C-alpha cells in the first residue's frame, strides 16, 4: 500500500517524471524509417548508437586546439586561412566529404559573428553540437539585423569603428571564427592558450578569455 | 569551373518564392551586393531536397552587402557588413 505521508514529501522534492504521450509527426517518421533500415539490414541498431555517441563526443576542445595553433604558428595560420579543411585535417579532424569549412579571423578592426538564419548550420566537426541559443529563432532572426544589439546582450560592446561582419551560412560552407589572441598571453604554452578559447568565441558572440594574471 | 560572376562583381539577389525548397533567405532578396569569393560548385539543394541528384552542380558564391543597404534602419555610420552564401541561379548582374 502507498504511504500517504511519504507521497506528499516526495512530490515536493521533484515533479514526477512523466513520459510524453504523443510523439510528434517527425519523431514518428524518424522512428519508422530507422526501424525499417534496421529490419532490412541496411544499418544495425548498434551502428546508430555508435554514430550518436561519436557525434556527442565532439566538443569545442578541437576548435580551441586549432585556434591556439593559429596563434602560435604563423605557417599553420596561413595554411588554415588558405584551405581550412586541409589544415584541420593535419590536426586529425575529418570534416567529412561534403561540407567545406572556412576560417575567419577577428582582429582589432574586424569582428566576425556566425549565424544560420535558415536552420542551424554549425561546424560540428570542430565545435560539437550547437548551443540551444544558436538554434533559437530569437538569435537567428536578430543577429543578422541588429548584430551590435545582440552582441551587447552577450556582454560584448564593440566600438563603432570596428566592422561587425555577420556570416549567414545558408549553404554548404561552415564558418569557424578565429578570435583575436588576448593581450598578456606572451609566453603561454599552446595548451594554456587553448583554455582561453571558448565555444562562444569561435561562434563570434564574444572574445577569447583574458588570462587570469 | 565556369561561373557567371567573378569576385568584385555587383549582383542583385533575385526575388522569388518558388513552391519548392530553396536556401536564399527572403530578407536578402532584391538586395544589391558584391561577390567576395567563389566557394566552388555544389550539388543543388533545391533538387537534392526531393531525392534528386542535385546535378548539375551550382556555383556557390560568398556575397557581401553593406548592412545599411539591407536594413533601412541600420546605422549607416558603421562599416558593418553581411556576408552570405548564395547559389548562382539566385544572382542577377547589375549594370553600372
Short mmCIF file of C-alpha atoms in Angstrom, two decimals:
data_model
loop_
_atom_site.label_atom_id
_atom_site.label_comp_id
_atom_site.label_asym_id
_atom_site.label_seq_id
_atom_site.Cartn_x
_atom_site.Cartn_y
_atom_site.Cartn_z
CA UNK A 1 0.00 0.00 0.00
CA UNK A 2 1.04 3.56 -0.53
CA UNK A 3 2.33 5.58 2.35
CA UNK A 4 0.32 8.76 2.09
CA UNK A 5 2.71 10.90 4.12
CA UNK A 6 5.65 9.71 2.08
CA UNK A 7 3.98 10.53 -1.27
CA UNK A 8 3.49 14.11 -0.28
CA UNK A 9 7.05 14.65 0.84
CA UNK A 10 8.30 13.04 -2.34
CA UNK A 11 6.18 15.18 -4.65
CA UNK A 12 7.52 18.29 -3.00
CA UNK A 13 11.08 17.24 -3.83
CA UNK A 14 10.61 16.99 -7.58
CA UNK A 15 7.91 16.80 -10.17
CA UNK A 16 7.04 13.27 -11.22
CA UNK A 17 8.74 12.07 -14.39
CA UNK A 18 6.03 11.67 -16.98
CA UNK A 19 6.53 10.19 -20.40
CA UNK A 20 5.17 12.48 -23.11
CA UNK A 21 2.24 10.58 -24.50
CA UNK A 22 2.29 11.70 -28.13
CA UNK A 23 5.31 11.66 -30.42
CA UNK A 24 5.43 14.43 -32.98
CA UNK A 25 4.91 13.66 -36.64
CA UNK A 26 8.64 13.84 -37.39
CA UNK A 27 9.60 11.74 -34.37
CA UNK A 28 7.25 9.01 -35.54
CA UNK A 29 8.55 9.31 -39.08
CA UNK A 30 12.20 9.02 -37.97
CA UNK A 31 11.40 6.02 -35.80
CA UNK A 32 9.58 4.31 -38.65
CA UNK A 33 12.46 4.92 -41.09
CA UNK A 34 15.04 3.75 -38.56
CA UNK A 35 13.05 0.60 -37.78
CA UNK A 36 12.78 -0.18 -41.50
CA UNK A 37 16.51 0.38 -42.12
CA UNK A 38 17.35 -1.97 -39.25
CA UNK A 39 14.79 -4.55 -40.33
CA UNK A 40 16.16 -4.58 -43.88
CA UNK A 41 19.73 -4.89 -42.63
CA UNK A 42 20.92 -1.54 -44.04
CA UNK A 43 22.16 -0.43 -40.62
CA UNK A 44 22.25 -2.06 -37.23
CA UNK A 45 20.93 -0.56 -34.00
CA UNK A 46 24.49 -0.60 -32.67
CA UNK A 47 25.73 1.44 -35.65
CA UNK A 48 23.05 4.05 -34.99
CA UNK A 49 24.04 4.16 -31.33
CA UNK A 50 27.76 4.42 -32.18
CA UNK A 51 27.12 7.30 -34.60
CA UNK A 52 25.17 9.21 -31.95
CA UNK A 53 27.96 8.52 -29.46
CA UNK A 54 30.58 9.83 -31.90
CA UNK A 55 28.53 12.98 -32.59
CA UNK A 56 28.06 13.62 -28.88
CA UNK A 57 31.79 13.10 -28.28
CA UNK A 58 32.77 16.06 -30.44
CA UNK A 59 33.39 19.19 -28.45
CA UNK A 60 34.69 22.74 -28.81
CA UNK A 61 38.03 21.45 -27.48
CA UNK A 62 39.03 20.56 -31.04
CA UNK A 63 38.31 24.06 -32.30
CA UNK A 64 40.18 25.54 -29.33
CA UNK A 65 43.27 23.48 -30.18
CA UNK A 66 43.13 24.75 -33.75
CA UNK A 67 42.82 28.38 -32.66
CA UNK A 68 45.74 28.05 -30.23
CA UNK A 69 47.86 26.59 -33.04
CA UNK A 70 46.90 29.53 -35.27
CA UNK A 71 48.07 31.92 -32.53
CA UNK A 72 51.49 30.33 -32.12
CA UNK A 73 52.27 29.09 -35.62
CA UNK A 74 52.16 31.66 -38.47
CA UNK A 75 52.70 28.98 -41.12
CA UNK A 76 49.76 26.97 -39.82
CA UNK A 77 47.70 30.17 -39.74
CA UNK A 78 48.48 30.82 -43.41
CA UNK A 79 47.59 27.25 -44.36
CA UNK A 80 44.35 27.41 -42.37
CA UNK A 81 43.20 30.66 -43.95
CA UNK A 82 44.03 29.33 -47.42
CA UNK A 83 42.47 25.86 -47.00
CA UNK A 84 40.76 25.30 -43.68
CA UNK A 85 39.68 21.74 -44.42
CA UNK A 86 43.23 20.60 -45.22
CA UNK A 87 44.74 22.43 -42.26
CA UNK A 88 42.34 20.94 -39.71
CA UNK A 89 42.94 17.51 -41.28
CA UNK A 90 46.61 17.97 -40.30
CA UNK A 91 45.35 18.07 -36.72
CA UNK A 92 43.41 14.87 -37.16
CA UNK A 93 39.94 16.32 -37.74
CA UNK A 94 37.94 14.74 -40.52
CA UNK A 95 35.25 17.23 -41.51
CA UNK A 96 33.61 14.82 -43.94
CA UNK A 97 33.48 14.87 -47.71
CA UNK A 98 30.50 17.14 -48.30
CA UNK A 99 30.97 20.15 -46.08
CA UNK A 100 33.54 22.87 -46.70
CA UNK A 101 34.90 24.94 -43.84
CA UNK A 102 36.31 28.44 -43.87
CA UNK A 103 38.09 30.19 -41.01
CA UNK A 104 37.51 33.91 -40.49
CA UNK A 105 39.80 35.91 -38.26
CA UNK A 106 38.80 38.52 -35.72
CA UNK A 107 41.14 41.48 -35.34
CA UNK A 108 41.12 44.86 -33.62
CA UNK A 109 39.20 46.38 -36.52
CA UNK A 110 37.04 43.45 -37.64
CA UNK A 111 34.64 41.30 -35.64
CA UNK A 112 33.04 38.26 -37.31
CA UNK A 113 29.96 36.52 -35.95
CA UNK A 114 28.26 33.46 -37.44
CA UNK A 115 24.61 32.51 -37.80
CA UNK A 116 22.47 30.30 -39.98
CA UNK A 117 19.20 32.15 -40.44
CA UNK A 118 17.59 29.26 -42.31
CA UNK A 119 18.27 26.47 -39.84
CA UNK A 120 21.24 25.82 -37.58
CA UNK A 121 24.24 25.04 -39.80
CA UNK A 122 27.24 24.79 -37.50
CA UNK A 123 30.81 23.46 -37.78
CA UNK A 124 30.01 20.36 -35.68
CA UNK A 125 33.24 18.55 -36.55
CA UNK A 126 35.18 21.34 -34.82
CA UNK A 127 32.74 22.59 -32.18
CA UNK A 128 30.46 19.67 -31.39
CA UNK A 129 26.72 20.20 -31.08
CA UNK A 130 25.49 23.81 -31.24
CA UNK A 131 24.17 25.52 -28.10
CA UNK A 132 20.40 25.87 -27.85
CA UNK A 133 20.52 29.64 -28.28
CA UNK A 134 22.32 29.26 -31.62
CA UNK A 135 19.30 27.34 -32.90
CA UNK A 136 16.76 29.72 -31.39
CA UNK A 137 14.58 31.84 -33.62
CA UNK A 138 15.49 34.82 -31.45
CA UNK A 139 19.25 34.64 -32.18
CA UNK A 140 18.81 33.65 -35.83
CA UNK A 141 16.38 36.41 -36.67
CA UNK A 142 18.02 39.19 -34.67
CA UNK A 143 21.79 38.82 -35.04
CA UNK A 144 21.60 39.36 -38.76
CA UNK A 145 19.63 42.57 -38.37
CA UNK A 146 20.98 44.04 -35.14
CA UNK A 147 24.32 42.32 -34.50
CA UNK A 148 25.61 45.05 -32.20
CA UNK A 149 22.49 44.84 -30.03
CA UNK A 150 22.70 41.05 -29.80
CA UNK A 151 26.45 41.09 -29.05
CA UNK A 152 25.79 43.61 -26.29
CA UNK A 153 23.35 41.15 -24.73
CA UNK A 154 26.19 38.60 -24.75
CA UNK A 155 28.31 41.16 -22.90
CA UNK A 156 30.35 42.33 -25.87
CA UNK A 157 30.43 46.04 -26.52
CA UNK A 158 32.23 46.93 -29.75
CA UNK A 159 33.49 50.38 -30.76
CA UNK A 160 31.62 51.93 -33.66
CA UNK A 161 34.78 51.96 -35.80
CA UNK A 162 35.07 48.15 -35.60
CA UNK A 163 33.48 46.50 -38.63
CA UNK A 164 30.92 43.94 -37.48
CA UNK A 165 30.64 41.24 -40.10
CA UNK A 166 27.79 38.76 -39.89
CA UNK A 167 28.24 35.46 -41.74
CA UNK A 168 24.94 33.83 -42.65
CA UNK A 169 25.89 30.26 -43.54
CA UNK A 170 22.90 29.27 -45.61
CA UNK A 171 24.53 26.63 -47.79
CA UNK A 172 27.41 24.16 -47.85
CA UNK A 173 30.01 26.29 -46.06
CA UNK A 174 30.66 26.27 -42.33
CA UNK A 175 32.50 29.12 -40.66
CA UNK A 176 34.92 28.96 -37.77
CA UNK A 177 35.74 32.26 -36.11
CA UNK A 178 39.37 32.62 -35.02
CA UNK A 179 39.15 35.02 -32.06
CA UNK A 180 41.96 37.53 -31.59
CA UNK A 181 44.74 36.44 -29.24
CA UNK A 182 44.25 38.31 -25.95
CA UNK A 183 46.91 40.68 -24.69
CA UNK A 184 49.13 39.44 -21.89
CA UNK A 185 49.39 35.90 -23.24
CA UNK A 186 53.01 36.13 -24.40
CA UNK A 187 54.98 33.13 -23.23
CA UNK A 188 51.93 30.94 -22.63
CA UNK A 189 52.04 27.38 -23.97
CA UNK A 190 49.75 26.19 -26.75
CA UNK A 191 47.81 24.10 -24.20
CA UNK A 192 47.36 27.09 -21.88
CA UNK A 193 46.23 29.25 -24.79
CA UNK A 194 43.66 26.67 -25.87
CA UNK A 195 41.98 27.05 -22.47
CA UNK A 196 41.24 30.69 -23.29
CA UNK A 197 39.35 29.74 -26.46
CA UNK A 198 35.69 29.18 -25.67
CA UNK A 199 32.93 27.82 -27.86
CA UNK A 200 31.19 31.18 -27.95
CA UNK A 201 34.37 32.96 -29.03
CA UNK A 202 34.54 30.62 -32.04
CA UNK A 203 30.95 31.48 -32.98
CA UNK A 204 31.88 35.12 -32.57
CA UNK A 205 29.48 36.29 -29.86
CA UNK A 206 32.37 37.05 -27.52
CA UNK A 207 36.16 37.34 -27.45
CA UNK A 208 38.67 34.80 -26.18
CA UNK A 209 39.06 34.81 -22.39
CA UNK A 210 41.72 37.01 -20.82
CA UNK A 211 44.42 35.15 -18.89
CA UNK A 212 43.97 35.07 -15.08
CA UNK A 213 47.05 37.06 -14.23
CA UNK B 1 34.75 25.85 -63.32
CA UNK B 2 32.53 28.13 -65.42
CA UNK B 3 30.98 30.85 -63.32
CA UNK B 4 28.79 33.68 -64.41
CA UNK B 5 30.23 36.10 -61.86
CA UNK B 6 33.68 36.96 -60.57
CA UNK B 7 34.85 38.38 -57.25
CA UNK B 8 34.18 42.12 -57.24
CA UNK B 9 31.10 41.88 -59.48
CA UNK B 10 27.99 43.74 -58.34
CA UNK B 11 24.98 41.45 -58.15
CA UNK B 12 21.33 41.59 -57.18
CA UNK B 13 19.64 38.71 -55.38
CA UNK B 14 16.64 37.50 -57.35
CA UNK B 15 13.22 37.94 -55.75
CA UNK B 16 11.34 34.67 -55.87
CA UNK B 17 9.40 32.27 -53.70
CA UNK B 18 9.36 29.01 -55.66
CA UNK B 19 6.99 26.34 -54.37
CA UNK B 20 9.91 24.05 -53.50
CA UNK B 21 12.81 24.06 -51.05
CA UNK B 22 15.29 26.90 -51.50
CA UNK B 23 18.08 28.33 -49.40
CA UNK B 24 18.08 32.02 -50.22
CA UNK B 25 16.57 33.91 -47.28
CA UNK B 26 13.75 36.29 -48.10
CA UNK B 27 15.42 39.17 -46.23
CA UNK B 28 18.28 39.30 -48.74
CA UNK B 29 16.16 39.02 -51.89
CA UNK B 30 16.21 42.13 -54.07
CA UNK B 31 19.31 43.49 -52.30
CA UNK B 32 22.45 44.54 -54.15
CA UNK B 33 25.85 43.32 -53.01
CA UNK B 34 29.22 42.25 -54.33
CA UNK B 35 30.80 38.89 -54.92
CA UNK B 36 33.52 38.39 -52.28
CA UNK B 37 34.58 34.87 -53.27
CA UNK B 38 33.58 31.75 -55.16
CA UNK B 39 33.32 28.78 -52.83
CA UNK B 40 33.16 26.17 -55.57
CA UNK B 41 30.44 24.04 -57.07
CA UNK B 42 27.96 22.08 -55.01
CA UNK B 43 25.01 19.83 -55.66
CA UNK B 44 21.86 21.90 -55.91
CA UNK B 45 19.91 21.72 -52.62
CA UNK B 46 16.71 22.61 -54.48
CA UNK B 47 16.60 19.18 -56.15
CA UNK B 48 18.59 17.27 -53.51
CA UNK B 49 15.78 18.03 -51.06
CA UNK B 50 13.43 15.80 -53.08
CA UNK B 51 15.68 12.80 -53.55
CA UNK B 52 17.20 14.13 -56.79
CA UNK B 53 20.89 14.00 -57.63
CA UNK B 54 21.42 17.77 -57.31
CA UNK B 55 23.05 17.87 -60.75
CA UNK B 56 24.22 19.92 -62.48
CA UNK B 57 26.25 21.33 -59.61
CA UNK B 58 25.77 25.04 -58.98
CA UNK B 59 28.47 27.59 -58.24
CA UNK B 60 28.19 28.90 -54.70
CA UNK B 61 29.22 32.49 -54.04
CA UNK B 62 30.08 34.40 -50.92
CA UNK B 63 28.32 37.74 -51.42
CA UNK B 64 28.74 40.75 -49.18
CA UNK B 65 26.35 43.59 -48.51
CA UNK B 66 26.56 46.83 -46.56
CA UNK B 67 24.22 46.39 -43.60
CA UNK B 68 22.75 49.82 -44.29
CA UNK B 69 21.78 48.61 -47.79
CA UNK B 70 19.99 45.59 -46.34
CA UNK B 71 18.07 47.16 -43.47
CA UNK B 72 16.51 50.58 -43.72
CA UNK B 73 17.12 51.49 -40.08
CA UNK B 74 20.73 50.28 -39.87
CA UNK B 75 23.22 52.89 -38.62
CA UNK B 76 24.89 54.00 -41.85
CA UNK B 77 27.81 55.47 -39.91
CA UNK B 78 29.17 51.96 -39.29
CA UNK B 79 31.14 49.88 -41.77
CA UNK B 80 29.14 46.81 -40.79
CA UNK B 81 28.63 44.13 -43.39
CA UNK B 82 26.71 40.94 -44.02
CA UNK B 83 28.35 38.00 -45.80
CA UNK B 84 26.07 35.31 -47.11
CA UNK B 85 26.37 32.20 -49.28
CA UNK B 86 24.18 32.28 -52.39
CA UNK B 87 23.87 29.87 -55.32
CA UNK B 88 24.34 31.24 -58.82
CA UNK B 89 20.72 30.85 -60.08
CA UNK B 90 19.71 33.34 -57.38
CA UNK B 91 22.02 36.10 -58.60
CA UNK B 92 21.45 38.65 -61.37
CA UNK B 93 24.00 41.02 -62.87
CA UNK B 94 23.72 44.72 -62.07
CA UNK B 95 24.68 47.16 -64.80
CA UNK B 96 26.72 50.13 -63.70
#
